[in-house]
Coordinates of C-alpha atoms and ligand atoms in Angstrom, one line a residue:
M640 CA 0.0 0.3 -0.2
S641 CA 1.4 3.6 -0.8
D642 CA 1.6 5.9 1.7
A643 CA -0.7 8.0 -0.2
A644 CA -3.4 5.5 1.1
I645 CA -2.6 5.8 4.9
L646 CA -3.0 9.5 5.2
P647 CA -6.1 11.1 5.5
A648 CA -6.3 13.7 2.6
V649 CA -9.1 16.3 1.7
D650 CA -11.1 15.1 -1.1
F651 CA -10.5 16.5 -4.8
T652 CA -10.6 15.6 -8.8
P653 CA -7.0 14.4 -9.4
W654 CA -5.3 15.0 -12.8
P655 CA -5.5 11.9 -14.9
G656 CA -2.3 9.7 -14.3
A657 CA -1.1 10.0 -17.5
L658 CA -0.9 13.9 -17.4
A659 CA 0.2 13.7 -13.9
D660 CA 3.0 11.5 -14.8
N661 CA 3.9 14.2 -18.2
Y662 CA 4.4 16.8 -15.4
R663 CA 6.6 15.1 -13.2
A664 CA 8.6 13.9 -15.8
R665 CA 9.2 17.5 -17.3
G666 CA 10.1 19.0 -14.0
F667 CA 7.0 20.4 -13.0
W668 CA 5.7 18.6 -10.4
I669 CA 8.7 18.2 -8.0
D670 CA 6.9 16.5 -5.3
R671 CA 7.5 19.2 -2.7
P672 CA 5.0 20.7 -0.1
L673 CA 4.7 24.2 0.2
T674 CA 6.0 24.7 3.5
D675 CA 9.4 24.2 1.5
L676 CA 9.2 27.6 0.2
L677 CA 10.2 29.2 3.4
G678 CA 12.9 26.6 4.2
R679 CA 14.8 27.6 1.0
A680 CA 16.2 31.0 2.4
S681 CA 19.8 31.2 2.3
E682 CA 19.7 34.0 5.0
P683 CA 17.3 32.9 7.8
A684 CA 18.1 36.3 9.3
A685 CA 17.0 38.2 6.4
A686 CA 13.6 40.1 6.6
A687 CA 10.4 37.8 5.5
V688 CA 8.0 40.1 6.2
I689 CA 7.7 44.1 7.0
C690 CA 4.3 44.6 8.9
G691 CA 3.8 48.3 10.1
T692 CA 6.7 48.8 13.0
R693 CA 7.4 44.8 13.1
K694 CA 9.7 42.9 10.9
F695 CA 9.9 38.8 10.8
S696 CA 13.1 37.2 9.4
Y697 CA 12.7 33.7 7.9
A698 CA 14.0 32.1 10.8
E699 CA 11.1 33.8 12.9
L700 CA 8.6 32.9 10.7
D701 CA 9.6 29.6 10.7
K702 CA 9.7 29.1 14.2
L703 CA 6.6 31.1 14.9
S704 CA 4.6 28.9 12.4
S705 CA 6.1 25.8 14.0
R706 CA 5.0 26.8 17.5
L707 CA 1.7 27.8 16.5
A708 CA 1.1 24.5 14.5
C709 CA 2.2 22.8 18.0
V710 CA -0.7 24.6 19.4
L711 CA -2.9 23.9 17.4
A712 CA -1.8 20.0 17.4
T713 CA -2.6 20.0 21.2
R714 CA -6.0 21.5 20.3
G715 CA -6.8 18.5 18.4
L716 CA -6.1 19.6 14.8
K717 CA -4.7 17.1 12.5
R718 CA -3.9 16.3 8.9
G719 CA -7.2 16.2 6.9
H720 CA -8.7 18.8 8.9
T721 CA -9.9 21.9 6.9
A722 CA -10.1 25.4 8.6
L723 CA -11.8 28.7 7.6
V724 CA -9.3 31.7 8.0
Q725 CA -10.1 35.6 7.9
L726 CA -7.0 38.1 8.5
P727 CA -6.3 41.5 7.0
N728 CA -2.8 42.1 5.6
V729 CA -1.0 41.5 8.5
A730 CA 2.3 39.4 9.2
E731 CA -0.3 36.8 11.2
F732 CA -1.5 35.9 7.8
Y733 CA 1.4 34.0 6.8
V734 CA 2.3 32.6 10.1
V735 CA -1.0 31.0 10.1
F736 CA -1.0 29.9 6.7
F737 CA 2.2 28.1 7.2
A738 CA 1.5 26.5 10.5
L739 CA -1.6 25.0 8.9
L740 CA 0.6 23.7 5.8
K741 CA 3.1 22.0 8.3
L742 CA 0.0 20.5 10.4
G743 CA -1.5 19.3 7.0
V744 CA -4.9 21.2 8.0
A745 CA -6.0 22.8 4.5
P746 CA -7.2 26.2 4.9
V747 CA -9.5 28.6 2.8
N748 CA -8.2 32.3 3.3
A749 CA -11.5 34.2 3.2
L750 CA -11.3 37.8 2.1
Y751 CA -11.3 40.3 4.9
S752 CA -13.9 42.2 3.2
H753 CA -16.2 39.0 3.6
Q754 CA -19.2 39.4 5.5
R755 CA -21.5 36.8 7.6
L756 CA -22.9 35.1 4.3
E757 CA -19.6 34.5 2.6
M758 CA -18.4 33.1 5.8
T759 CA -21.4 30.8 6.7
A760 CA -21.8 29.7 2.9
Y761 CA -17.8 28.7 3.5
T762 CA -18.3 26.8 6.5
E763 CA -21.2 24.7 5.4
Q764 CA -19.3 23.6 2.5
L765 CA -16.1 22.9 4.1
R766 CA -17.2 22.0 7.4
P767 CA -14.0 23.3 8.9
A768 CA -12.4 21.8 12.3
L769 CA -11.2 25.5 12.9
M770 CA -11.9 28.9 12.4
I771 CA -9.1 31.9 12.6
G772 CA -10.6 35.4 12.6
C773 CA -9.1 38.6 13.7
G774 CA -10.7 40.5 16.7
R775 CA -10.7 43.8 14.6
H776 CA -13.5 42.3 11.9
Q777 CA -17.2 43.3 13.0
L778 CA -17.5 39.2 12.7
F779 CA -15.5 38.7 15.5
S780 CA -15.6 41.7 18.0
S781 CA -17.8 39.8 19.9
R782 CA -19.0 36.0 20.2
E783 CA -22.5 36.4 18.4
F784 CA -21.6 35.2 15.0
F785 CA -19.4 32.5 16.1
C786 CA -21.7 31.1 18.7
D787 CA -24.5 31.2 15.9
L788 CA -22.5 28.9 14.0
Q789 CA -21.7 26.5 16.6
V790 CA -25.1 25.9 17.0
R791 CA -25.0 24.1 13.9
Y792 CA -21.6 23.0 13.8
P793 CA -20.8 22.0 17.5
D794 CA -17.4 20.8 16.5
I795 CA -16.2 24.0 15.2
Q796 CA -13.2 25.6 17.1
L797 CA -12.6 29.2 17.4
L798 CA -9.3 31.3 17.4
V799 CA -9.7 34.8 17.3
L800 CA -6.0 37.2 17.4
G801 CA -5.5 40.6 18.3
E802 CA -6.4 42.2 21.5
T803 CA -10.0 42.7 21.8
E804 CA -11.9 41.1 24.7
F805 CA -11.7 37.7 24.0
A806 CA -9.3 37.7 21.3
E807 CA -5.5 35.8 21.9
D808 CA -2.4 37.3 21.5
L809 CA -0.6 35.1 19.1
A810 CA 2.9 36.4 20.7
M811 CA 1.6 35.0 24.2
L812 CA -0.1 31.9 22.8
L813 CA 3.4 31.1 20.7
E814 CA 5.5 32.0 24.4
G815 CA 6.0 28.8 26.2
S816 CA 5.0 26.7 23.4
A817 CA 9.0 26.1 22.7
Q818 CA 9.1 23.2 24.7
A819 CA 6.0 21.4 23.4
T820 CA 6.8 22.3 19.8
E821 CA 9.7 19.8 20.4
E822 CA 7.3 17.5 21.9
H823 CA 4.9 17.4 18.8
R824 CA 6.9 17.5 16.2
A825 CA 6.7 14.5 15.1
D826 CA 2.8 15.8 14.3
F827 CA 3.8 17.7 11.4
L828 CA 6.3 18.9 8.8
S829 CA 8.8 21.6 9.2
A830 CA 10.6 23.5 6.3
G831 CA 13.3 21.5 4.9
D832 CA 11.8 18.3 6.4
S833 CA 11.6 15.4 4.0
P834 CA 7.8 14.5 3.8
P835 CA 6.4 11.5 2.3
A836 CA 6.0 12.5 -1.9
S837 CA 2.3 11.7 -1.5
I838 CA 1.9 14.8 0.5
A839 CA 2.5 16.9 -2.5
Q840 CA -0.1 15.4 -4.1
Q841 CA -2.7 16.2 -1.7
V842 CA -4.9 19.6 -1.3
A843 CA -2.7 22.2 0.4
F844 CA -5.1 25.0 0.9
F845 CA -8.2 26.5 -1.2
Q846 CA -8.5 29.3 -3.3
L847 CA -11.5 31.0 -3.8
S848 CA -13.5 31.4 -7.0
G849 CA -14.7 34.5 -8.2
G850 CA -17.8 33.2 -9.0
S851 CA -20.6 33.5 -11.2
T852 CA -23.5 31.1 -9.6
G853 CA -25.3 31.5 -6.5
T854 CA -23.1 30.2 -3.9
P855 CA -19.3 30.8 -3.9
K856 CA -17.4 28.1 -4.8
L857 CA -14.0 26.6 -3.6
I858 CA -10.8 25.6 -5.7
P859 CA -8.7 22.5 -4.2
R860 CA -5.1 23.5 -4.8
T861 CA -2.3 21.0 -4.5
H862 CA 1.3 21.3 -3.0
N863 CA 2.7 20.3 -6.4
D864 CA 0.5 22.2 -8.8
Y865 CA 0.9 25.5 -6.6
H866 CA 4.5 25.1 -5.8
Y867 CA 5.2 24.9 -9.3
S868 CA 3.1 27.9 -10.2
V869 CA 4.9 30.1 -7.5
R870 CA 8.5 28.8 -8.8
R871 CA 7.5 29.5 -12.2
S872 CA 6.4 32.9 -11.8
A873 CA 9.3 33.9 -9.5
E874 CA 11.5 33.0 -12.4
I875 CA 9.5 34.9 -15.0
C876 CA 9.5 37.9 -12.8
R877 CA 12.9 37.3 -12.0
L878 CA 13.0 37.7 -8.3
S879 CA 15.8 37.6 -6.2
S880 CA 16.9 38.2 -1.9
E881 CA 16.9 41.7 -3.4
T882 CA 13.4 41.9 -4.2
R883 CA 11.0 43.6 -1.9
Y884 CA 7.6 43.4 -2.8
L885 CA 4.8 45.6 -2.0
C886 CA 1.4 43.1 -1.1
A887 CA -1.5 46.0 -1.3
L888 CA -4.1 43.8 -2.7
P889 CA -5.6 41.3 0.0
A890 CA -2.8 38.9 0.8
A891 CA -5.2 36.0 0.4
H892 CA -6.2 36.6 -3.3
N893 CA -4.2 34.2 -5.9
F894 CA -2.6 37.5 -7.4
P895 CA -0.5 38.9 -4.6
L896 CA -0.2 35.4 -3.2
S897 CA 1.4 33.5 -5.7
S898 CA 1.8 35.6 -8.9
P899 CA 4.7 35.7 -8.1
G900 CA 3.4 37.0 -4.7
A901 CA 4.6 36.7 -1.3
L902 CA 5.0 32.9 -2.1
G903 CA 7.5 33.6 -5.0
V904 CA 9.3 36.2 -2.8
F905 CA 9.6 33.6 0.1
H906 CA 10.6 31.2 -2.3
A907 CA 13.4 33.6 -3.8
G908 CA 14.4 34.9 -0.3
G909 CA 13.4 38.5 -0.6
T910 CA 11.0 40.7 1.4
V911 CA 7.2 41.2 1.5
V912 CA 6.1 44.7 2.7
L913 CA 2.3 44.4 4.0
A914 CA 0.1 47.6 3.2
D915 CA -3.4 48.1 4.2
S916 CA -4.8 48.8 1.2
P917 CA -3.5 50.2 -2.4
E918 CA -4.1 53.7 -1.2
P919 CA -1.4 55.9 -3.1
G920 CA -0.3 58.0 0.4
H921 CA 0.2 55.0 2.0
C922 CA 2.1 52.9 -0.3
F923 CA 4.1 55.8 -1.5
D924 CA 5.3 56.0 1.9
L925 CA 5.7 52.3 2.4
I926 CA 7.9 52.4 -1.3
A927 CA 10.1 55.3 0.0
R928 CA 10.7 53.7 3.5
H929 CA 11.5 50.7 2.8
K930 CA 12.9 50.8 -0.7
V931 CA 10.4 48.7 -2.7
T932 CA 11.4 47.1 -5.7
M933 CA 8.3 45.6 -7.1
A934 CA 4.4 45.9 -6.3
A935 CA 1.1 44.2 -7.7
L936 CA -1.9 46.5 -8.4
V937 CA -5.8 46.3 -9.9
P938 CA -6.0 48.6 -12.6
S939 CA -8.2 50.9 -10.8
A940 CA -5.2 51.6 -8.5
V941 CA -2.9 52.2 -11.2
A942 CA -5.2 55.1 -12.3
L943 CA -5.0 56.6 -8.5
W944 CA -1.3 56.3 -8.1
L945 CA -1.2 57.8 -11.5
E946 CA -3.2 60.6 -10.4
A947 CA -1.4 60.9 -6.7
H948 CA 1.8 60.9 -8.5
H949 CA 1.4 63.4 -11.0
R950 CA 0.2 65.9 -7.9
L951 CA 3.5 65.8 -6.3
S952 CA 6.3 67.9 -7.3
D953 CA 9.6 67.0 -7.4
E954 CA 9.3 64.4 -4.4
R955 CA 10.6 61.1 -6.2
P956 CA 9.0 58.4 -3.7
L957 CA 8.8 55.5 -6.3
N958 CA 12.8 56.1 -7.2
S959 CA 13.4 52.2 -6.0
L960 CA 10.4 50.9 -7.6
R961 CA 11.7 48.8 -11.1
L962 CA 8.3 46.8 -11.6
L963 CA 4.7 47.2 -11.6
Q964 CA 2.1 44.2 -12.1
V965 CA -1.2 45.1 -13.0
G966 CA -3.9 42.6 -13.8
G967 CA -7.5 41.6 -12.3
A968 CA -9.4 43.2 -14.4
N969 CA -9.7 45.1 -17.9
F970 CA -6.8 47.6 -18.1
A971 CA -6.8 50.4 -20.8
E972 CA -3.9 50.7 -23.0
S973 CA -3.9 54.3 -22.5
L974 CA -3.3 53.7 -18.8
A975 CA -0.8 51.2 -19.2
R976 CA 1.4 53.4 -21.8
R977 CA 1.5 56.3 -18.7
V978 CA 3.1 53.6 -16.4
P979 CA 6.6 53.4 -17.3
A980 CA 6.4 57.1 -18.9
E981 CA 5.0 58.6 -15.2
L982 CA 6.2 56.0 -12.7
G983 CA 9.3 55.4 -13.9
C984 CA 9.2 51.8 -13.7
Q985 CA 8.2 48.6 -15.7
L986 CA 5.3 47.5 -16.4
Q987 CA 4.2 43.9 -16.5
Q988 CA 0.5 42.8 -17.2
V989 CA -0.8 39.3 -15.5
F990 CA -4.1 37.9 -16.7
G991 CA -5.1 35.1 -14.0
M992 CA -7.2 33.3 -12.2
A993 CA -7.7 31.8 -9.0
E994 CA -8.8 28.2 -10.9
G995 CA -4.9 28.2 -12.2
L996 CA -3.9 29.8 -15.5
V997 CA -1.5 32.8 -15.4
N998 CA -0.5 34.9 -18.1
Y999 CA 2.2 37.0 -17.6
T1000 CA 4.0 39.8 -20.3
R1001 CA 8.0 38.9 -19.9
L1002 CA 10.0 41.7 -18.9
D1003 CA 11.8 41.3 -22.2
D1004 CA 8.6 41.6 -24.0
S1005 CA 8.5 45.1 -26.3
E1006 CA 6.8 48.0 -25.3
E1007 CA 4.1 47.1 -28.0
K1008 CA 3.4 43.6 -26.6
I1009 CA 3.4 44.8 -22.9
F1010 CA 0.8 47.7 -23.6
T1011 CA -1.6 45.6 -26.0
T1012 CA -1.8 42.2 -24.4
Q1013 CA -2.4 40.5 -21.0
G1014 CA 0.8 38.2 -21.3
C1015 CA 1.2 34.6 -22.7
P1016 CA 0.9 31.6 -20.5
M1017 CA 3.3 31.2 -17.9
S1018 CA 4.0 27.4 -18.4
A1019 CA 5.1 25.6 -21.9
A1020 CA 2.7 22.8 -20.6
D1021 CA -0.1 25.3 -20.2
E1022 CA -2.6 24.2 -23.3
V1023 CA -4.8 26.8 -24.5
R1024 CA -7.7 26.4 -26.6
V1025 CA -10.0 29.3 -27.9
L1026 CA -13.3 28.2 -29.3
D1027 CA -16.4 29.7 -30.3
E1028 CA -19.8 28.9 -28.8
Q1029 CA -20.1 24.9 -31.0
G1030 CA -16.8 24.8 -29.4
R1031 CA -14.7 25.0 -32.9
P1032 CA -11.5 26.6 -32.6
V1033 CA -11.2 30.1 -33.9
P1034 CA -8.1 31.6 -36.0
D1035 CA -5.6 33.5 -34.5
G1036 CA -6.7 37.1 -33.7
E1037 CA -10.6 36.4 -33.5
T1038 CA -12.7 36.2 -30.4
G1039 CA -13.6 32.9 -28.8
L1040 CA -14.0 31.5 -25.3
L1041 CA -11.0 30.7 -23.2
Y1042 CA -10.4 26.5 -22.4
T1043 CA -7.4 25.8 -20.4
R1044 CA -6.2 23.0 -18.4
G1045 CA -2.4 22.4 -17.6
P1046 CA 0.0 21.4 -14.4
Y1047 CA -1.7 24.2 -12.0
T1048 CA -4.9 24.5 -13.5
F1049 CA -7.4 22.6 -11.4
R1050 CA -9.5 19.9 -12.1
G1051 CA -13.0 20.8 -10.3
Y1052 CA -14.2 23.0 -7.7
Y1053 CA -15.0 21.0 -4.2
R1054 CA -17.8 19.2 -3.7
A1055 CA -19.7 21.0 -7.0
P1056 CA -20.5 18.5 -9.9
E1057 CA -23.0 20.2 -11.2
Q1058 CA -21.2 23.3 -11.9
N1059 CA -17.8 21.1 -12.7
A1060 CA -20.3 19.6 -15.5
R1061 CA -20.9 22.9 -17.0
V1062 CA -17.2 24.4 -16.8
F1063 CA -15.1 21.5 -18.0
D1064 CA -15.1 20.0 -21.5
R1065 CA -14.5 16.4 -22.1
D1066 CA -10.9 16.8 -22.4
G1067 CA -10.7 18.5 -19.0
F1068 CA -10.1 21.9 -20.2
Y1069 CA -11.7 24.5 -17.7
C1070 CA -13.7 27.2 -19.5
S1071 CA -13.0 30.6 -17.5
G1072 CA -15.7 32.3 -19.2
D1073 CA -13.4 34.9 -20.4
L1074 CA -13.8 36.1 -24.2
V1075 CA -10.2 36.4 -25.5
Q1076 CA -8.0 37.0 -28.9
R1077 CA -4.7 35.1 -29.3
D1078 CA -2.3 36.2 -31.6
A1079 CA 0.4 34.0 -33.6
A1080 CA 3.1 33.9 -30.5
G1081 CA 0.4 32.9 -27.9
Y1082 CA -0.5 36.0 -26.4
L1083 CA -3.8 36.7 -25.2
K1084 CA -6.0 39.9 -25.2
V1085 CA -9.2 39.7 -22.8
V1086 CA -11.8 41.3 -24.7
G1087 CA -15.0 40.4 -22.7
R1088 CA -16.7 37.6 -20.9
V1089 CA -19.6 35.2 -20.9
K1090 CA -19.8 34.4 -17.2
D1091 CA -22.3 36.3 -15.2
Q1092 CA -20.0 38.0 -13.5
I1093 CA -19.3 41.9 -12.4
N1094 CA -15.5 42.8 -12.3
R1095 CA -15.9 45.7 -9.8
G1096 CA -12.1 47.2 -10.1
G1097 CA -11.0 43.3 -9.5
E1098 CA -13.4 42.3 -7.0
K1099 CA -15.4 39.8 -8.7
I1100 CA -19.5 40.1 -7.9
A1101 CA -21.4 36.7 -8.9
A1102 CA -24.9 38.2 -10.0
E1103 CA -26.8 35.2 -9.2
E1104 CA -25.7 35.4 -5.7
V1105 CA -26.8 38.9 -5.3
E1106 CA -30.2 38.4 -7.5
N1107 CA -31.3 35.3 -5.0
L1108 CA -30.7 37.7 -2.0
L1109 CA -32.8 40.2 -3.5
L1110 CA -35.9 38.0 -4.6
T1111 CA -35.9 36.9 -0.7
H1112 CA -37.7 40.4 -0.3
R1113 CA -41.0 40.4 -0.2
D1114 CA -41.3 43.3 -2.4
V1115 CA -39.0 42.6 -5.6
Q1116 CA -40.7 40.1 -7.6
Q1117 CA -37.8 39.9 -10.5
V1118 CA -34.4 41.2 -10.7
A1119 CA -31.2 41.3 -12.5
L1120 CA -27.8 42.3 -12.0
V1121 CA -25.8 43.8 -14.3
S1122 CA -22.5 45.6 -14.7
I1123 CA -22.7 49.5 -15.9
P1124 CA -19.3 51.4 -17.2
D1125 CA -17.6 53.3 -14.1
A1126 CA -14.4 55.5 -15.1
G1127 CA -12.6 54.5 -11.5
L1128 CA -13.6 50.9 -11.2
G1129 CA -14.2 49.8 -14.7
E1130 CA -17.4 48.7 -13.7
K1131 CA -20.2 49.2 -11.3
S1132 CA -23.3 46.8 -10.3
C1133 CA -26.7 47.9 -11.4
A1134 CA -29.5 45.9 -9.7
C1135 CA -32.6 46.0 -12.3
V1136 CA -35.8 45.9 -10.0
I1137 CA -39.7 44.8 -10.9
T1138 CA -41.8 45.5 -7.9
A1139 CA -45.2 46.5 -7.0
N1140 CA -44.6 48.5 -4.4
A1141 CA -44.3 52.2 -5.7
K1142 CA -42.8 53.0 -2.4
L1143 CA -39.9 50.9 -2.5
K1144 CA -36.4 52.9 -2.4
P1145 CA -32.9 51.8 -3.1
P1146 CA -31.6 52.4 0.5
Q1147 CA -34.3 49.8 2.0
L1148 CA -32.8 47.4 -0.5
R1149 CA -29.3 48.4 0.3
R1150 CA -30.2 47.8 4.1
Y1151 CA -32.2 44.4 3.5
L1152 CA -28.5 43.2 1.6
R1153 CA -26.4 44.3 4.2
E1154 CA -28.4 43.1 7.2
L1155 CA -28.4 39.6 5.5
G1156 CA -24.7 39.8 5.8
L1157 CA -23.6 40.3 2.0
A1158 CA -19.8 41.7 1.8
E1159 CA -20.3 45.9 0.8
F1160 CA -18.4 45.3 -1.9
K1161 CA -21.2 43.3 -3.6
L1162 CA -24.1 46.0 -2.5
P1163 CA -25.6 47.2 -5.7
D1164 CA -24.0 50.9 -6.4
R1165 CA -27.0 51.3 -8.4
F1166 CA -30.7 50.1 -8.1
Q1167 CA -32.9 50.9 -11.3
F1168 CA -36.8 50.3 -11.2
L1169 CA -38.2 49.0 -14.2
R1170 CA -41.5 47.9 -15.4
A1171 CA -40.1 45.0 -17.4
L1172 CA -36.9 43.0 -18.1
P1173 CA -36.3 42.3 -21.8
L1174 CA -36.1 38.4 -22.3
T1175 CA -34.0 36.3 -25.1
A1176 CA -36.1 34.2 -27.5
V1177 CA -36.1 31.4 -25.1
G1178 CA -37.5 33.5 -22.0
K1179 CA -34.2 34.2 -20.0
T1180 CA -33.5 37.7 -18.8
D1181 CA -31.6 39.4 -22.0
K1182 CA -28.8 40.6 -20.0
V1183 CA -26.9 42.4 -23.1
A1184 CA -29.8 44.1 -23.9
L1185 CA -30.3 45.2 -20.0
R1186 CA -26.9 46.5 -20.2
A1187 CA -26.9 48.4 -23.5
M1188 CA -30.2 50.0 -21.9
M1189 CA -28.6 50.8 -18.6
K1190 CA -25.6 52.5 -20.3
S1191 CA -28.0 54.8 -22.5
K1192 CA -30.1 55.6 -19.8
M1193 CA -26.6 56.8 -17.7
L1194 CA -25.6 58.4 -20.9
Q1195 CA -29.2 60.3 -21.1
K1196 CA -28.7 61.3 -17.4
K1197 CA -25.1 62.6 -17.6
R1198 CA -26.4 64.8 -20.4
E1199 CA -29.3 66.2 -18.8
E1200 CA -27.2 66.8 -15.8
S1201 CA -24.5 68.7 -17.7
A1202 CA -27.1 70.7 -19.6
Ligands
LIG933 C1 -7.3 36.9 -10.9 O1 -8.1 36.1 -10.4 P1 -9.5 36.1 -9.9 O2 -10.1 34.4 -9.8 O3 -10.0 36.8 -8.8 O4 -10.4 36.5 -11.2 C2 -10.3 36.0 -12.3 C3 -11.0 36.8 -13.7 C4 -10.7 36.1 -15.0 O5 -11.3 34.9 -15.5 C5 -10.5 37.2 -15.6 O6 -12.1 37.6 -15.8 C6 -10.4 38.6 -14.6 O7 -10.4 38.0 -13.6 N1 -9.1 39.0 -15.2 C7 -8.9 39.9 -16.0 C8 -7.4 40.3 -15.7 N2 -6.9 39.4 -14.7 C9 -8.0 38.8 -14.2 N3 -9.7 40.2 -16.6 C10 -8.8 41.2 -17.8 N4 -7.5 41.4 -17.8 C11 -6.7 41.2 -16.9 N5 -5.3 41.2 -16.6 O8 -8.1 38.2 -11.0 C12 -5.7 37.1 -10.7 C13 -5.0 36.0 -10.4 C14 -4.0 35.8 -10.1 C15 -3.3 36.7 -11.1 C16 -3.7 37.7 -11.6 C17 -5.4 38.4 -11.4

């Protein structure tokens, strides 16, 4: 019997054997666990993370995560368990992440902007043995949310970090655990240990899908696939121990975690500088203070940086910045061109997804490629097909749907057979719902999407999720959530509502959603009351027509306002 059979593991859809063999033979899968990424730093005393006035060396990050793994082991957590974690951009995010990986507990890292509904949905799907939250977050500032959950899931444990009343201080928690760490060492992996190869084939953690359905989906990521995507990303971006990376996007998101993100920086032995948000004043200060060399942003934040930078007279806060990565949403060519010219650093476009495939423009690509495309797949083993609606390949340069499979693209959402049947084709290619054009060299341009999702400055909103919630309001008869163009964020959301109650007002509906516990960024930016929704030939809501209607209504309103 192989050791894979005796280790308890989280279930997931594996890659077919022939592909897995191929990825291994070509050196993409190296059968190492993600904890390995921490242990490689040749200089253990070098700074791994800078968080406010606190600095954590590689040795400290390793030690703290081992101690936390030990504390959690004494509380009964073990390999095969899962955890739901919600932390802001603080060093503890990485301490917790590595602690859970060492223990073999697979975490899902919720976004800090998530609220009761999202956290409850993840709990229902995952049945985690442990929840880790931050005492500063509304959900964990009292015991109410957790006690409600515990009624339904009595076995779930809670660890709240921070300084509030019932939160535990991580430093205190870990103090005195040094002794126990040695005793419990056998229970978990330490960076640099040689674990059984089978561990690397298993689920390390879950990424969050941007979603297009009623319930948010979880994406199992294995050690092998994620390890490879981190290594290859670090190589493409030429990270080194000199890299100082500004993490200003939510640390849990795939882009700042692995493209190459913080994990890529750890792999290269560089330093991650944490920012609370991409706000330019805050970030410029951190960049100047810590001589940051690289940052990752969504397009809407780039626009703010350009504007703020323009206002500075002769200060040069971005002097040390060499590379700015931009991705997560559509990036206008006009803005792209301004990045090197005004911020004085190189631009890299990144088109990725939590499900796997990440495309980069390369550092030695021509300016034209960098300004006008979203890059090409990172791996020689990434397979991309651009197909029409009948599943036939479209010629280069023409628009089609993106299908992909490869050594770090998942093979199925966690326990979601119906959704998997919809988004995977017979050959195991995942359809991302993006409309792309591919050139002869394999570079992609993202030109639209067919999935029912709104991309609000990089934050993804599944229309169906918000529609289903609005439909539970007694005055809402029909509803459709569509995107409307926005100068700042690229897109905002508009809920088109049919109601018989002439007195119903947007603030009531917004309050209703907020009280249900929906994340703030998913609350519709606009409500439009209509008499009827346009329908397609088969009787479904015609969102294409609806978007066009909303766009012209907005233009008309603008004209009226300026007249
Ligand atoms: C990243 O990941 P997700 O999972 O939040 O969102 C993926 C979706 C893509 O399917 C696409 O619709 C959109 O976000 N997207 C872009 C884009 N990058 C992502 N649309 C246009 N241009 C781009 N450059 O957003 C993500 C994950 C890893 C790295 C970078 C982004």
